[in-house]
Coordinates of C-alpha atoms (C1' of nucleotides) in Angstrom, one line a residue:
Chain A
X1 CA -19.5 -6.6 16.0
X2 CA -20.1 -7.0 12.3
X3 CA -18.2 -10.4 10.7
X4 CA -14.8 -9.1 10.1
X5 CA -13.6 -9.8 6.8
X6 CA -10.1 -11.1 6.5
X7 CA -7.6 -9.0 4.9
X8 CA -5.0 -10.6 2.3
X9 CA -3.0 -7.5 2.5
X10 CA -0.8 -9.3 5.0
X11 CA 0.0 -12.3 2.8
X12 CA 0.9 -10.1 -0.1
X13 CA 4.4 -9.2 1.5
X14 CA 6.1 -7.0 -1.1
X15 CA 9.3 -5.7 -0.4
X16 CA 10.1 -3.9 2.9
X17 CA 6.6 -3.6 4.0
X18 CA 7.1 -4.1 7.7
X19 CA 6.1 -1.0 8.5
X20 CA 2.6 -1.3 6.6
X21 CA 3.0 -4.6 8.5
X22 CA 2.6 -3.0 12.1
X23 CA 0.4 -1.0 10.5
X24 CA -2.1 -3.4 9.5
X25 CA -1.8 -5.0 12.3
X26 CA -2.9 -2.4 14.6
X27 CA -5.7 -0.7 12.3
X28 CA -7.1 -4.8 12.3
X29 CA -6.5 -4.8 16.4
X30 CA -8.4 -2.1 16.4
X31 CA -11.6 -3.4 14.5
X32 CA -11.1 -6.7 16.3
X33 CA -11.4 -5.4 19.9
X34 CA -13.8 -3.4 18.8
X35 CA -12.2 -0.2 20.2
X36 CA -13.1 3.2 20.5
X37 CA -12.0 6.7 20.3
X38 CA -9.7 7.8 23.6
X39 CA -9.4 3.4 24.5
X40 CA -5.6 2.4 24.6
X41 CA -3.4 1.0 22.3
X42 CA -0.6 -1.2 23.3
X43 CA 2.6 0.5 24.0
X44 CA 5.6 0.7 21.8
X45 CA 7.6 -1.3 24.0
X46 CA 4.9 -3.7 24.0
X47 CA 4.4 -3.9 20.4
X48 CA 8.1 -3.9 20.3
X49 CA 7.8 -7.2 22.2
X50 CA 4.7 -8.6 20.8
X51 CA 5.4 -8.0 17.0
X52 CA 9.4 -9.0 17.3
X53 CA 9.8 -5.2 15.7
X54 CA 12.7 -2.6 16.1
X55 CA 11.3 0.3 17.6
X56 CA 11.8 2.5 14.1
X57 CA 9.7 0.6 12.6
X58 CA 7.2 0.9 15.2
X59 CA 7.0 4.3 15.7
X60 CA 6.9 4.5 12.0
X61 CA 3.9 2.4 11.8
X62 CA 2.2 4.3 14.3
X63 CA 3.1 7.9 13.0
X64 CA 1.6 6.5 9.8
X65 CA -1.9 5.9 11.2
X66 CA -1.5 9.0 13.5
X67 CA -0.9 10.9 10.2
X68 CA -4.2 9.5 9.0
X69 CA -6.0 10.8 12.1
X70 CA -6.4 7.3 13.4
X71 CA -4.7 7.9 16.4
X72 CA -2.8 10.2 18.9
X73 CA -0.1 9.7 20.8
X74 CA 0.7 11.2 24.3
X75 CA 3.7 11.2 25.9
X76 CA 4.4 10.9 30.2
X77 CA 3.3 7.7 32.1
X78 CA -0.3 6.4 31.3
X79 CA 0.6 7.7 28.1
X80 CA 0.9 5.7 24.4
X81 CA -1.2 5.9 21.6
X82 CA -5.0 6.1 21.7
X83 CA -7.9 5.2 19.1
X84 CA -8.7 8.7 17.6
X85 CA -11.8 9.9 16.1
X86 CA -10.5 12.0 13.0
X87 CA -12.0 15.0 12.6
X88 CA -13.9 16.5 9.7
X89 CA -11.1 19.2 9.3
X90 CA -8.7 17.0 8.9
X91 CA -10.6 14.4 6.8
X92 CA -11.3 17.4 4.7
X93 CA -7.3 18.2 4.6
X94 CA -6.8 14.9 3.5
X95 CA -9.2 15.1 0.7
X96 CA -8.2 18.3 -0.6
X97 CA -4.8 17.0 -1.2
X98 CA -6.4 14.4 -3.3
X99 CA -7.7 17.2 -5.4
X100 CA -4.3 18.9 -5.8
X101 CA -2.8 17.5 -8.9
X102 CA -6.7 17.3 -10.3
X103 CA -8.4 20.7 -11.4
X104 CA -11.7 21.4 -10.1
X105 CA -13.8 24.4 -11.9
X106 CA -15.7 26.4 -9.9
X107 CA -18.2 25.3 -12.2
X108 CA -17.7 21.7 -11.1
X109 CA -18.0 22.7 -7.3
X110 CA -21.1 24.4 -7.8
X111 CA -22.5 21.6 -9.9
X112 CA -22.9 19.6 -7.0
X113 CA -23.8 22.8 -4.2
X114 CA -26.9 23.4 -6.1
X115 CA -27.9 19.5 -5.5
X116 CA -26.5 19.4 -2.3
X117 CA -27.0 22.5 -0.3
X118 CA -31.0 22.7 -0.8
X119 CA -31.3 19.5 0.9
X120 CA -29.2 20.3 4.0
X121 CA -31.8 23.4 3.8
X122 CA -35.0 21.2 4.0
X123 CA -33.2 18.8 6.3
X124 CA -32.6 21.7 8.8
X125 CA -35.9 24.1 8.0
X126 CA -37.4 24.5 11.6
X127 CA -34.5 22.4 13.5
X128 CA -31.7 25.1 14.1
X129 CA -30.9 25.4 17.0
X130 CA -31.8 28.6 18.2
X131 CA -28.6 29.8 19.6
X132 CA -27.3 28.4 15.8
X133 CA -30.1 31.1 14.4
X134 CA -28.5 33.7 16.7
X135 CA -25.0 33.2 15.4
X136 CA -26.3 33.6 11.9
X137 CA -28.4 36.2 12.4
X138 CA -25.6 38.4 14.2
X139 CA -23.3 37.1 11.1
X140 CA -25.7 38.7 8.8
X141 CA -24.8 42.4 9.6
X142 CA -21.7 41.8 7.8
X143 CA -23.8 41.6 4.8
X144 CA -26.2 45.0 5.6
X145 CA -24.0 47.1 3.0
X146 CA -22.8 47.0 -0.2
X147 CA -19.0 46.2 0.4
X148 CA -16.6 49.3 -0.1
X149 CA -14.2 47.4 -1.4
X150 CA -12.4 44.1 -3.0
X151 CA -11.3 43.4 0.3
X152 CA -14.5 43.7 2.0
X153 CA -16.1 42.3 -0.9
X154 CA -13.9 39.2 -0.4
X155 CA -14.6 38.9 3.2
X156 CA -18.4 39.3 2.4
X157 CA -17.8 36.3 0.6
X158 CA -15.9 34.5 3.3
X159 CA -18.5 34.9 5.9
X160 CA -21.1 34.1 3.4
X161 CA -19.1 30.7 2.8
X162 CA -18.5 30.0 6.2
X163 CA -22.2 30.0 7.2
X164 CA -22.5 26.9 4.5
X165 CA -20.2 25.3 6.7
X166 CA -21.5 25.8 10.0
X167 CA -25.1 24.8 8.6
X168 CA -23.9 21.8 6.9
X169 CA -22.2 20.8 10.6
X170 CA -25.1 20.9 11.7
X171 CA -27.1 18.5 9.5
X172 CA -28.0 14.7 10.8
X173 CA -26.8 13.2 7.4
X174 CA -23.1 12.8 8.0
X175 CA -22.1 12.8 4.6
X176 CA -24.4 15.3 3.4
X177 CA -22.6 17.4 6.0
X178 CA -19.3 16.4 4.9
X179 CA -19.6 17.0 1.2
X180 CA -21.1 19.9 1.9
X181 CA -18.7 21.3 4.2
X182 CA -15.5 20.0 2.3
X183 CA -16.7 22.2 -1.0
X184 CA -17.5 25.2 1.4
X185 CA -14.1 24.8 2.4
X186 CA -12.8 24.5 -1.1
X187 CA -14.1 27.5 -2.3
X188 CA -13.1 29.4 0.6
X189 CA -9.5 28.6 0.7
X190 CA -9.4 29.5 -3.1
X191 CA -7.5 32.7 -3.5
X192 CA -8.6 33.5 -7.1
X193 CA -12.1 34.2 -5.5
X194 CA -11.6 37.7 -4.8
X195 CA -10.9 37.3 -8.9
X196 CA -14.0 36.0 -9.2
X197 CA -15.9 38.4 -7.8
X198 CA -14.3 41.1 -8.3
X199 CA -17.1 42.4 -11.4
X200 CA -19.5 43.6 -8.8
X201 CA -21.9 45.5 -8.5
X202 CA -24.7 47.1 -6.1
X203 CA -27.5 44.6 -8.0
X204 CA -25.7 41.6 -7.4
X205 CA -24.9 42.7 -3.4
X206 CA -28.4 43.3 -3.1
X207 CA -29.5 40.0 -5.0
X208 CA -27.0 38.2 -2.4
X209 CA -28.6 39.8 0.8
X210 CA -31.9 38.8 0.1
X211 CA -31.2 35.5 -0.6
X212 CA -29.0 35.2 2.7
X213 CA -32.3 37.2 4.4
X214 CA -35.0 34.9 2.6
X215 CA -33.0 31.9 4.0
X216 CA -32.5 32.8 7.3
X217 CA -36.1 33.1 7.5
X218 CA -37.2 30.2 5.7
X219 CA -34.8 27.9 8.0
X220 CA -36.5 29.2 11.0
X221 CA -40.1 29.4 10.1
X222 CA -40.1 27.8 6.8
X223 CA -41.2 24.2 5.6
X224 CA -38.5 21.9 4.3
X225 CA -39.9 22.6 0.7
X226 CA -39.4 26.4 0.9
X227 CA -36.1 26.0 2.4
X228 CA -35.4 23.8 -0.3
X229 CA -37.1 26.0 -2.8
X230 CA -34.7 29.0 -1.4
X231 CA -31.6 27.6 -1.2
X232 CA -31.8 26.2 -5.3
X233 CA -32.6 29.6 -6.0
X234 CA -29.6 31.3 -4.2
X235 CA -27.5 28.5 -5.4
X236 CA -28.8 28.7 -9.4
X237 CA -28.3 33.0 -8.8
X238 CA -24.7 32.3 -7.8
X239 CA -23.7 29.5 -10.0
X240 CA -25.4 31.7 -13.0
X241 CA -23.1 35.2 -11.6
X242 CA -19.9 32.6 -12.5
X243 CA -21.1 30.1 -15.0
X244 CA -19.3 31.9 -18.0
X245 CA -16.0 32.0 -15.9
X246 CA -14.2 29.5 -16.7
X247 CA -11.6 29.4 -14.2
X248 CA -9.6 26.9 -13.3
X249 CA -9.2 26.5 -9.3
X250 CA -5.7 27.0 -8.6
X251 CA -3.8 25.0 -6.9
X252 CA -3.7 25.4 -3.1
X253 CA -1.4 24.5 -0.8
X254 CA -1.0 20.5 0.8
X255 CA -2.1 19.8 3.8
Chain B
X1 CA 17.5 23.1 -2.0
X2 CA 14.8 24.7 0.0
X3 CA 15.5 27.2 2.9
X4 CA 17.1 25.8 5.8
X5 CA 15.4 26.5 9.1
X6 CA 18.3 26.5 11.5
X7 CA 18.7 23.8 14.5
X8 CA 18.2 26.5 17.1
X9 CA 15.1 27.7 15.7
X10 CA 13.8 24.2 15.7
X11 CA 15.2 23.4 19.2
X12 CA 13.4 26.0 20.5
X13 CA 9.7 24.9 19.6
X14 CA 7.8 22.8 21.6
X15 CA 7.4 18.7 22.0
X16 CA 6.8 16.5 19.6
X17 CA 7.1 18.3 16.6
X18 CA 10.0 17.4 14.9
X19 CA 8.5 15.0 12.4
X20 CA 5.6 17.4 11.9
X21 CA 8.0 19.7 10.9
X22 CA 9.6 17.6 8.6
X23 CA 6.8 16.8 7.1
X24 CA 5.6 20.7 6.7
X25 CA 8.6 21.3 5.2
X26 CA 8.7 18.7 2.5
X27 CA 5.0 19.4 1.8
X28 CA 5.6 23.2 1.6
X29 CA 8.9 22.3 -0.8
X30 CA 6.5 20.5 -3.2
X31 CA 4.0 22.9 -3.2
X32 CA 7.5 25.8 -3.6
X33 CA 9.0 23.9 -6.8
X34 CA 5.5 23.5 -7.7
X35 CA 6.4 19.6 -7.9
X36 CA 4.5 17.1 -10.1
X37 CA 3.8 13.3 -9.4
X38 CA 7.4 11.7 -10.4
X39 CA 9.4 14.4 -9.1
X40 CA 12.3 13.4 -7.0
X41 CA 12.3 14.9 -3.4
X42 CA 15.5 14.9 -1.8
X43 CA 17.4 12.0 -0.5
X44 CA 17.1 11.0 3.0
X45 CA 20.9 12.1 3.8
X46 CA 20.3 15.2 2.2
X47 CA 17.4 16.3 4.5
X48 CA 19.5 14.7 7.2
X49 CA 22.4 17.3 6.7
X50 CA 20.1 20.1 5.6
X51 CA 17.3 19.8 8.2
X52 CA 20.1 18.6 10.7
X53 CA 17.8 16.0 12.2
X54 CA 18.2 12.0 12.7
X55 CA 17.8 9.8 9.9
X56 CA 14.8 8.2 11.9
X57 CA 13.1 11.6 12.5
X58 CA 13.2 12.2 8.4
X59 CA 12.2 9.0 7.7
X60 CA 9.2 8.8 10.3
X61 CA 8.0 12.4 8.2
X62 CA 8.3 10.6 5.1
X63 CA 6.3 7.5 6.1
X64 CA 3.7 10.2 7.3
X65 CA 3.3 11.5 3.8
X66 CA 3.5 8.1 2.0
X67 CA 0.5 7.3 4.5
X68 CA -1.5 10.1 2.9
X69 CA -0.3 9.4 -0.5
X70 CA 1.4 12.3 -1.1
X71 CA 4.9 10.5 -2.0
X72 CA 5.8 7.0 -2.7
X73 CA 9.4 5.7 -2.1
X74 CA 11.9 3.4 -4.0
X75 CA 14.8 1.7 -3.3
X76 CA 18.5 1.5 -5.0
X77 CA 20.2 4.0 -7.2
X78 CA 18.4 6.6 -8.5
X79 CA 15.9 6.1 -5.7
X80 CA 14.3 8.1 -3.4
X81 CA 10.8 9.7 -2.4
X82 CA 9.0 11.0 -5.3
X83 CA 5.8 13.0 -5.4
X84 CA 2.9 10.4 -6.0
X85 CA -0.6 10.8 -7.3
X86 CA -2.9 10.0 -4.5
X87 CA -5.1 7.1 -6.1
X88 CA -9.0 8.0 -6.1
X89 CA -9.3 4.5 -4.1
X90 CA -6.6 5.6 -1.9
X91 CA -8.8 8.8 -0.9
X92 CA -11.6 6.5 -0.7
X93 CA -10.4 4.3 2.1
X94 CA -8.6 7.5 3.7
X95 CA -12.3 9.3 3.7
X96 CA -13.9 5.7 4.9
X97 CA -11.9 5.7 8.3
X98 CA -13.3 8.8 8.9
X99 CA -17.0 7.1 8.7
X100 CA -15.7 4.1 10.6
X101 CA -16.5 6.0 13.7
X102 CA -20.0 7.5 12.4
X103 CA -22.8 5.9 11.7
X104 CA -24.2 5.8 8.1
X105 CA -27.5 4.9 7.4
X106 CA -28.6 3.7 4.1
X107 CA -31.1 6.1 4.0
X108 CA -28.0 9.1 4.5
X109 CA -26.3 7.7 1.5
X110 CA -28.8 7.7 -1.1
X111 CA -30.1 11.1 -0.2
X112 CA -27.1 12.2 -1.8
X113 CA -27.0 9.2 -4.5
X114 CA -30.6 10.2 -5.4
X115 CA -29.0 13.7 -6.1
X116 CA -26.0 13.2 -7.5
X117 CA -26.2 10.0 -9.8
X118 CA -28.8 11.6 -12.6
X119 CA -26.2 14.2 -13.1
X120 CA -23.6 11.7 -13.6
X121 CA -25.9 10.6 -16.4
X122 CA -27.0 13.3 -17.9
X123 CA -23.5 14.4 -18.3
X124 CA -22.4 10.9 -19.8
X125 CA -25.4 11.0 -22.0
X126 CA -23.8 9.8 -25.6
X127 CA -20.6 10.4 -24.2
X128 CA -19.9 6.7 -23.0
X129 CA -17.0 5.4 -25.4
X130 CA -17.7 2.9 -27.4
X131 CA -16.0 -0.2 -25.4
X132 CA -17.0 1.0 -22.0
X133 CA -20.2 1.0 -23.2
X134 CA -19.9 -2.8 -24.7
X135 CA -18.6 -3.5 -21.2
X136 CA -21.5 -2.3 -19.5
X137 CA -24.0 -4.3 -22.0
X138 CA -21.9 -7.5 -21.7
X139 CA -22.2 -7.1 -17.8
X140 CA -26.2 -7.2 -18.2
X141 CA -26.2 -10.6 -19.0
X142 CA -25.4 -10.8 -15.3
X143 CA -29.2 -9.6 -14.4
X144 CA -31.1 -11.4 -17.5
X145 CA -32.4 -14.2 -15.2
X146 CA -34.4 -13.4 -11.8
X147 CA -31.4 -14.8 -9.0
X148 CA -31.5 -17.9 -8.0
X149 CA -30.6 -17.7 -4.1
X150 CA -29.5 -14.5 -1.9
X151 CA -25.9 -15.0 -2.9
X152 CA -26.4 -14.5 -6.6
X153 CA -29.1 -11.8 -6.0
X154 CA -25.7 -10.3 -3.9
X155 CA -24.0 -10.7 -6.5
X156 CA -26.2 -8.8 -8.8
X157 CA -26.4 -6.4 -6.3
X158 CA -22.5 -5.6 -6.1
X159 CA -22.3 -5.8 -10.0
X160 CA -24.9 -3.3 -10.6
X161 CA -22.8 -0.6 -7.9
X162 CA -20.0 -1.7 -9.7
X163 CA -21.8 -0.3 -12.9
X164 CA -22.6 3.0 -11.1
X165 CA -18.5 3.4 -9.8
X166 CA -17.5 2.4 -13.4
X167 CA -19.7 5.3 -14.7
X168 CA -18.9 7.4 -12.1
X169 CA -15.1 7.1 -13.0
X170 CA -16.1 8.6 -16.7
X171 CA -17.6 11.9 -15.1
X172 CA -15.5 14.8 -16.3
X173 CA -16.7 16.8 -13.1
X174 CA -13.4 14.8 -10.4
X175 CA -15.4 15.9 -7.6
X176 CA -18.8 14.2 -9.0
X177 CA -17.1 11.4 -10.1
X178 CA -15.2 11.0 -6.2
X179 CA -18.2 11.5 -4.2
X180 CA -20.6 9.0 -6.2
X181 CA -18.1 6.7 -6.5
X182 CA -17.2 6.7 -2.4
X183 CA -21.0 6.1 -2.4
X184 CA -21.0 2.7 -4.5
X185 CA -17.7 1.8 -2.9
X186 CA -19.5 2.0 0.5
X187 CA -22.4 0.3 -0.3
X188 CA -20.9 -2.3 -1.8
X189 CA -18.7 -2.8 1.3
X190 CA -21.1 -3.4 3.3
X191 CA -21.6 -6.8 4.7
X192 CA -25.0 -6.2 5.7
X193 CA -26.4 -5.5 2.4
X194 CA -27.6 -8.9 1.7
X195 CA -30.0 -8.6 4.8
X196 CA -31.3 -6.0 3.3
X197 CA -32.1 -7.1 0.3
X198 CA -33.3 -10.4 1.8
X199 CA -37.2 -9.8 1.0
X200 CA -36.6 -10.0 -2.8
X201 CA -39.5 -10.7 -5.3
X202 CA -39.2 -11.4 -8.9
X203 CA -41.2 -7.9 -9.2
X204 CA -38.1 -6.2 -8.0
X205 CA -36.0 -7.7 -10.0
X206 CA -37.6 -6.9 -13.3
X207 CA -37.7 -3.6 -12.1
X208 CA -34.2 -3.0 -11.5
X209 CA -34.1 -5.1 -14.7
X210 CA -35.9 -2.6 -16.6
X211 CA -34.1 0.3 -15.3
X212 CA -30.7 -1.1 -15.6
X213 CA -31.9 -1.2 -19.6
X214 CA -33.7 2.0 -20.1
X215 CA -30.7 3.1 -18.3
X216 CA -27.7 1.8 -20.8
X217 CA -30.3 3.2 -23.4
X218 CA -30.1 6.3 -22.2
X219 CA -27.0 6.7 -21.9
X220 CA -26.0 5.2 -25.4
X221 CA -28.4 7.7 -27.7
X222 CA -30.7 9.8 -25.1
X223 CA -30.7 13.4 -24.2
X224 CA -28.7 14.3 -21.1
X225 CA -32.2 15.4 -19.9
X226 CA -33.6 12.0 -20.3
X227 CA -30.7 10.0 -18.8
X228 CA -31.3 12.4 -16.1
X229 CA -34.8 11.4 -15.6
X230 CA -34.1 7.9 -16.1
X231 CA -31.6 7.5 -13.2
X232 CA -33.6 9.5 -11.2
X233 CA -36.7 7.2 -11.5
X234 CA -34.0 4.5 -10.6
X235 CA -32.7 5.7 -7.7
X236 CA -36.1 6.8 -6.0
X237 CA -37.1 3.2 -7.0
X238 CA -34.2 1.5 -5.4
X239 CA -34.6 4.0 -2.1
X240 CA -38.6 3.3 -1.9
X241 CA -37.4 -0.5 -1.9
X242 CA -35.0 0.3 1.8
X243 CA -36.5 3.9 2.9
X244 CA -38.1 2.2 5.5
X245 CA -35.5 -0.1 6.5
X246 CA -33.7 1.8 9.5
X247 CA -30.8 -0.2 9.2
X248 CA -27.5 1.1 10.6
X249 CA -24.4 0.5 8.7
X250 CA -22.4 -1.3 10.4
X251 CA -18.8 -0.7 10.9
X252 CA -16.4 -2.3 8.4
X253 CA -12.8 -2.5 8.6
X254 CA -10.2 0.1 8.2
X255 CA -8.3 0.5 6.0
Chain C
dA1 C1' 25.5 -13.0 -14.9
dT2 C1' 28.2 -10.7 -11.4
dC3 C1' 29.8 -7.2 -9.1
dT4 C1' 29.4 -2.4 -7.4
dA5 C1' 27.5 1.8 -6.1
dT6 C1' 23.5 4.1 -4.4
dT7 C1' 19.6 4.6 -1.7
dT8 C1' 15.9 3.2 1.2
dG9 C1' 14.7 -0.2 5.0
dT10 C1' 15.5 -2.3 9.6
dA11 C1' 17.7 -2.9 14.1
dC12 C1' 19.4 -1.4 18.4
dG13 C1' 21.4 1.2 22.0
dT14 C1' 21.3 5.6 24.3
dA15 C1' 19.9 10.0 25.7
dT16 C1' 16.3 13.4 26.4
dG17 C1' 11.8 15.5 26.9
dT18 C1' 7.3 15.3 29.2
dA19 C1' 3.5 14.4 32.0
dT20 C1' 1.7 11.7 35.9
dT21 C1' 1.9 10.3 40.7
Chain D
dA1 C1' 10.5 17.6 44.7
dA2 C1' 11.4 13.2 43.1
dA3 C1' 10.6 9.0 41.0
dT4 C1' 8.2 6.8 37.2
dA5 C1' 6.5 5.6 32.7
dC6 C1' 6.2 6.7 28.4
dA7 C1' 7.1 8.9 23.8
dT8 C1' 10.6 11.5 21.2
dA9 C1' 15.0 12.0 19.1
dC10 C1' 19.8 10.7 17.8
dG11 C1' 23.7 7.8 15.7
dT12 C1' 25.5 4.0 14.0
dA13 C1' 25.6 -0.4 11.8
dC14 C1' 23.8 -3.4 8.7
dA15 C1' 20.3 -5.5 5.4
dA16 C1' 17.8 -5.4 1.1
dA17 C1' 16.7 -3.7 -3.3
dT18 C1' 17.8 -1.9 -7.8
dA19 C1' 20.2 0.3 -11.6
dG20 C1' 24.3 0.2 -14.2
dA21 C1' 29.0 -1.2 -15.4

DNA sequence: ATCTATTTGTACGTATGTATT
DNA sequence: AAATACATACGTACAAATAGA
């Protein structure tokens, strides 16, 4: 275990800060006996005990680190709460609520997908897995027309977006993977896209396919540099279709 | 006051989710009255009689939110919950729990610093205002002699990733400025960091020397394109100096 | 400066739901 | 099926903080 450095948060006791108390208490328990995602945490009557605490305040503590994906609780015997290992979905969540009250361009999204996504491509050139490669491949026939109409155009979109994600889950770099995926989901959840993309046209499906095609192949046979080389150009072709648009992401919905 | 979803209705979901549903409902009620940060939600005996749930069940909800951020809460007349801006450091420390389980190498956070931090400078480029800038230059004085011992080369160390964060903050693109931020913030978390800058020479030092000035140079009266180029010969020089240290981060603290 | 009203914060006892054995 | 262990929810009482008279 790495030296744990000592938190003054507890001596600053500001006014009715019991709960954080507990809370602190059990997030430093945590680091101290070094526990792990599904191991035990003591249980309310316990820390009821142990801390001298009403149980309000208690369960208050512990919704508050359950809210923060920390932990889970279960209820029956054997139950209590248990060390949880947040997920990406709901780090993302969390995140995205961050970004409510700011506003994000597209413009400011893409800014960092046309750094970003061409090295998850040359991180994962020749190392998808090849049921992965299936998935995408059988994904792709949603793209083997020109959509008919906004709708379709909009779920063309989708599918395209949500094919960033499942590559970027798959990349070793945890917080490539992360970034990555959280501005996949951004742009996905936006509801102005259809907006977006609404000026179509039969060139710029067609511009999109190949890209999607010339990707596919470059991840599976490719080097890292002409998965690299690939992906910037998809990624500069898109960012260049909105570049001029400068919409302002609205606002989504907490979570 | 927002729709009231009637007691039977709730009675008859499943477990556990009374607090949940307490908090979906005052999340969805801020995003309904399209609520700002300041705005008052309503009191606890208000959401008592209109939700018809315990005082301990609305108040467990609102600790959930305050957890994330979303609200704050004061005391005495005139008090309440009110809709808070969630603090970038806040979302920082949120997003770092979710690495505490994970492991980072140092290698997985500059592939993305390497990416990301020359377009922080290119878009700062002669856009630094005036005192910031003075700030920056009166920090250098910090790196004007070779260090002394490991803790003062530390030291140097966490002033120059204090630097980038204080930069970062500047970026006009919130996503760009989060992400490279959270990047300084963990690095200069780490405990470990000393270790690994342990082999120190006083060639390395007047490199990062002569970057850290070309770089304030840059950023004061060059091109966006050359404070690109700039920090990227920075950061590839301060990645060559650890790309072959396979050092794990090791777990911090939560927080 | 003191009181008073308002509103959150804490405590505790009790009852109920739920899952394990 | 029943007993057990635990979280979940409710209701009331009281403490603490703060704004205003």
């Amino acid at each position: 275990m790495p030296p744990v450095t000592t938190r003054t948060a507890l001596a600053t006791r500001r006014n009715g800060a019991r709960t954080e108390q507990v809370a602190e208490h059990l997030k430093a328990y945590i680091v101290a006996q070094g526990l792990r995602p599904g191991d035990r945490l003591p249980s309310e009557a316990a820390l009821i005990a142990a801390l001298g605490m009403s149980k309000g305040t208690v369960r208050e503590a512990t919704r508050m680190l359950a809210a923060q994906g920390l932990i889970r609780t279960r209820t029956g015997p054997g139950g209590g709460a248990f060390v949880d290992d947040i997920t990406a979905d709901h780090a993302m969540a969390m995140l995205a609520n961050f970004f409510y009250f700011r506003d994000l361009s597209v413009a400011d999204l893409y800014q960092l997908r046309i750094q970003l996504e061409p090295e998850v491509a040359a991180m994962m050139a020749g190392r998808v897995p090849a049921e992965a490669m299936a998935r995408f491949r059988a994904e792709t026939t949603r793209f083997d027309h020109p959509p008919r109409d906004a709708e379709e155009e909009r779920a063309q979109h989708v599918a395209s977006l949500q094919f960033h994600r499942d590559l970027a889950a798959l990349c070793p770099n945890p917080l490539l993977a992360f970034v990555v995926g959280f501005i996949a989901k951004i742009l996905s959840d936006l509801t102005v896209i259809r907006r977006l993309y609404e000026p179509h046209s039969r060139a710029l499906w067609q511009q999109g396919h190949d890209h999607h095609a010339r990707l596919l192949d470059a991840l599976e046979h490719g080097t890292p540099e002409t998965a690299r080389a690939v992906m910037r150009q998809h990624m500069e072709a898109a960012f260049g279709l909105m570049a001029e648009q400068e919409i302002r992401v609205a606002r989504g919905v907490l979570e």
